Coordinates of C-alpha atoms in Angstrom, one line a residue:
M292 CA 0.0 0.0 0.0
M293 CA 2.8 2.4 1.0
R294 CA 4.7 1.6 -2.1
N295 CA 1.7 2.3 -4.4
F296 CA 1.2 5.6 -2.6
S297 CA 4.9 6.6 -3.0
A298 CA 4.7 5.7 -6.7
A299 CA 1.5 7.7 -7.2
F300 CA 3.0 10.7 -5.2
F301 CA 6.2 10.6 -7.4
R302 CA 4.1 10.6 -10.6
G303 CA 2.1 13.5 -9.3
L304 CA 5.3 15.4 -8.6
I305 CA 6.4 14.8 -12.2
V306 CA 3.2 16.4 -13.4
L307 CA 2.9 19.3 -10.9
L308 CA 6.5 20.5 -10.4
P309 CA 7.1 21.7 -14.0
V310 CA 3.8 23.6 -13.9
V311 CA 4.4 25.1 -10.5
I312 CA 8.0 26.1 -11.2
S313 CA 7.1 27.6 -14.6
I314 CA 4.3 29.7 -13.0
Q315 CA 6.5 30.8 -10.2
V316 CA 9.4 31.8 -12.5
T317 CA 6.9 33.8 -14.7
I318 CA 5.4 35.6 -11.7
W319 CA 8.9 36.4 -10.5
V320 CA 9.9 37.9 -13.9
F321 CA 6.7 40.0 -14.1
K322 CA 7.0 41.2 -10.5
T323 CA 10.7 42.1 -11.1
M324 CA 9.8 44.1 -14.3
E325 CA 7.0 45.8 -12.5
S326 CA 9.1 46.8 -9.5
W327 CA 11.9 48.2 -11.8
L328 CA 9.7 50.2 -14.2
A329 CA 6.6 51.2 -12.1
P330 CA 8.3 54.1 -10.2
G331 CA 9.4 55.8 -13.4
L332 CA 6.0 55.3 -15.1
K333 CA 4.2 56.6 -12.1
A334 CA 6.4 59.7 -12.1
I335 CA 5.7 60.3 -15.8
L336 CA 2.1 59.3 -16.1
G337 CA 0.8 60.1 -12.6
G338 CA -2.8 59.0 -12.2
V339 CA -2.9 57.4 -15.7
Y340 CA -0.7 54.6 -14.5
F341 CA -2.3 51.3 -13.5
P342 CA -0.7 48.0 -12.1
G343 CA 0.5 45.8 -15.0
M344 CA 1.3 48.7 -17.3
A345 CA 5.0 48.1 -17.0
I346 CA 4.6 44.5 -18.1
I347 CA 2.5 45.5 -21.1
L348 CA 5.1 48.1 -22.0
V349 CA 7.9 45.5 -21.9
V350 CA 5.9 43.0 -24.1
L351 CA 5.2 45.8 -26.7
L352 CA 8.8 47.0 -26.6
T353 CA 10.1 43.4 -27.0
A354 CA 7.8 42.9 -30.1
I355 CA 8.9 46.2 -31.6
I356 CA 12.6 45.3 -31.2
G357 CA 11.9 41.9 -32.8
F358 CA 10.2 43.4 -35.8
S359 CA 12.6 46.2 -36.3
S360 CA 15.7 44.0 -36.0
R361 CA 15.0 42.8 -39.5
W362 CA 16.5 46.1 -40.8
P363 CA 20.3 46.4 -40.5
A364 CA 20.3 49.9 -39.0
A365 CA 17.8 49.0 -36.3
D366 CA 19.7 45.7 -35.6
F367 CA 22.9 47.6 -35.2
F368 CA 21.2 50.1 -32.8
W369 CA 19.6 47.4 -30.6
G370 CA 23.0 45.5 -30.5
L371 CA 24.8 48.5 -28.9
P372 CA 24.0 47.5 -25.3
G373 CA 25.2 44.0 -25.9
R374 CA 28.5 45.2 -27.4
L375 CA 29.0 47.4 -24.4
L376 CA 28.4 44.5 -22.0
E377 CA 31.0 42.4 -24.0
R378 CA 33.7 45.0 -23.0
L379 CA 33.0 44.9 -19.2
P380 CA 34.7 42.5 -16.9
V381 CA 32.5 39.7 -15.4
L382 CA 29.4 41.0 -17.2
K383 CA 30.9 40.0 -20.6
Q384 CA 31.2 36.3 -19.4
I385 CA 27.6 36.3 -18.1
Y386 CA 26.2 38.1 -21.2
G387 CA 28.3 36.0 -23.6
A388 CA 27.1 32.7 -22.0
L389 CA 23.4 33.8 -22.1
K390 CA 23.7 35.1 -25.7
E391 CA 25.4 31.9 -26.8
V392 CA 22.5 29.8 -25.3
M393 CA 19.8 32.0 -27.0
D394 CA 21.6 31.9 -30.3
I395 CA 21.8 28.1 -30.2
M396 CA 18.2 27.8 -29.2
G397 CA 17.2 30.1 -32.1
G398 CA 19.4 28.3 -34.6
K399 CA 21.5 31.3 -35.3
K400 CA 24.8 29.4 -34.8
F401 CA 24.1 27.1 -37.8
E402 CA 23.8 27.5 -41.5
E403 CA 20.5 26.9 -43.2
E404 CA 20.0 23.5 -44.9
S405 CA 22.4 21.9 -42.5
V406 CA 20.1 19.6 -40.6
V407 CA 20.8 15.9 -41.1
M408 CA 19.8 12.5 -39.9
V409 CA 22.8 10.6 -38.6
E410 CA 22.5 6.9 -39.0
L411 CA 24.3 4.8 -36.3
P412 CA 26.3 2.0 -38.0
G413 CA 25.3 -1.5 -37.0
T414 CA 21.9 -0.4 -35.7
E415 CA 18.5 0.7 -37.0
S416 CA 18.7 3.9 -34.9
S417 CA 19.3 7.5 -36.1
L418 CA 19.8 10.8 -34.5
I419 CA 18.9 14.3 -35.7
G420 CA 21.9 16.6 -35.9
I421 CA 23.1 19.9 -37.3
V422 CA 26.2 20.1 -39.4
T423 CA 28.7 22.6 -37.9
V424 CA 31.8 21.8 -40.1
N425 CA 31.3 20.3 -43.6
K426 CA 34.8 20.2 -45.0
K427 CA 38.4 19.8 -44.0
G428 CA 40.3 23.0 -43.2
N429 CA 43.3 24.5 -41.6
G430 CA 43.8 26.2 -38.2
N431 CA 43.1 25.3 -34.6
T432 CA 39.6 24.1 -35.2
I433 CA 37.7 20.8 -35.6
A434 CA 38.1 21.3 -39.4
S435 CA 41.8 20.6 -39.2
E436 CA 41.1 17.2 -37.6
L437 CA 38.6 16.0 -40.3
K438 CA 39.4 13.5 -42.9
E439 CA 38.3 14.3 -46.5
D440 CA 35.1 12.3 -46.2
Q441 CA 34.1 13.4 -42.7
I442 CA 31.9 16.2 -41.3
A443 CA 31.2 17.5 -37.8
V444 CA 27.7 17.2 -36.5
Y445 CA 26.2 18.7 -33.4
L446 CA 23.7 16.4 -31.7
P447 CA 21.4 18.3 -29.3
M448 CA 19.9 16.6 -26.2
S449 CA 16.3 16.5 -25.2
Y450 CA 14.9 18.7 -22.4
Q451 CA 18.2 20.6 -21.8
V452 CA 20.7 22.9 -23.4
G453 CA 23.6 20.7 -24.3
G454 CA 24.7 18.0 -26.7
Y455 CA 27.6 16.3 -28.4
T456 CA 29.7 17.2 -31.4
V457 CA 30.6 14.0 -33.3
I458 CA 32.8 13.5 -36.3
V459 CA 31.2 11.1 -38.8
P460 CA 31.6 10.0 -42.4
K461 CA 29.3 12.0 -44.6
K462 CA 27.9 8.8 -46.0
Y463 CA 26.2 8.0 -42.7
T464 CA 24.1 11.2 -42.9
R465 CA 21.1 12.3 -45.0
P466 CA 19.7 15.8 -45.2
L467 CA 16.3 16.8 -43.7
K468 CA 14.2 19.7 -44.9
L469 CA 14.2 21.4 -41.5
T470 CA 15.7 24.7 -40.4
P471 CA 18.2 24.5 -37.5
A472 CA 15.7 26.2 -35.3
E473 CA 13.0 23.7 -36.1
A474 CA 15.4 20.8 -35.5
L475 CA 16.4 22.2 -32.1
Q476 CA 12.8 22.6 -31.1
L477 CA 12.0 19.1 -32.2
V478 CA 14.9 17.5 -30.3
L479 CA 14.7 19.7 -27.2
S480 CA 11.0 18.9 -26.9
G481 CA 11.7 15.2 -27.0
G482 CA 9.9 14.6 -30.3
V483 CA 6.7 16.6 -29.7
I484 CA 6.4 17.9 -33.2
S485 CA 4.1 19.8 -35.4
E486 CA 2.3 18.4 -38.5
K487 CA 4.7 20.2 -40.7
T488 CA 7.8 18.6 -39.1
R489 CA 6.1 15.2 -39.0
G490 CA 5.5 15.4 -42.7
V491 CA 9.1 16.3 -43.4
L492 CA 10.5 13.4 -41.4
K493 CA 8.0 10.9 -43.0
A494 CA 9.0 12.1 -46.5
G495 CA 12.7 11.6 -45.6
E496 CA 12.1 8.1 -44.4
Q497 CA 10.4 7.2 -47.8
K498 CA 13.5 8.2 -49.8

């Protein structure tokens, strides 16, 4: 009886903890933004201000930055604070690490049309990866270690930011019609995929 209760309790934790933690983190972020911006908004707007206005302002500003960053001039302007942080001791390490994670999550670190299925020799298993180096080169990089028929492929891991870079013969890979961002979302979610992605993978299996 006690064993069944413990198992049920553990399964309940698995369901509840991600929800509770996600909600608490979201509330903390919103409260932090409100506490930072509310005094300034109250001083400027006076009686027009209402609780939650700071959060609405941040959401709108974030969307505006996202839309405008498609233009080179605006992208250069929005990148100025980041370039300043990259010059400051300590902060440059923190900012650099966070930016690296966000760029990887967004697929910016990889070229388009670089998603492949890596077949594991001697098995019927395959892994989704993203080609990071596709030809032999010179210098202190992975490229200098490649053989002529090898490529470097980054294999992301599910439910976490991390993965492995493997060197494999190109013959053990086949291209997938996914963008790097779509491939990362697919693997990081543990295979919870959209109809579009499911169709691409199915078409690749039929080739």
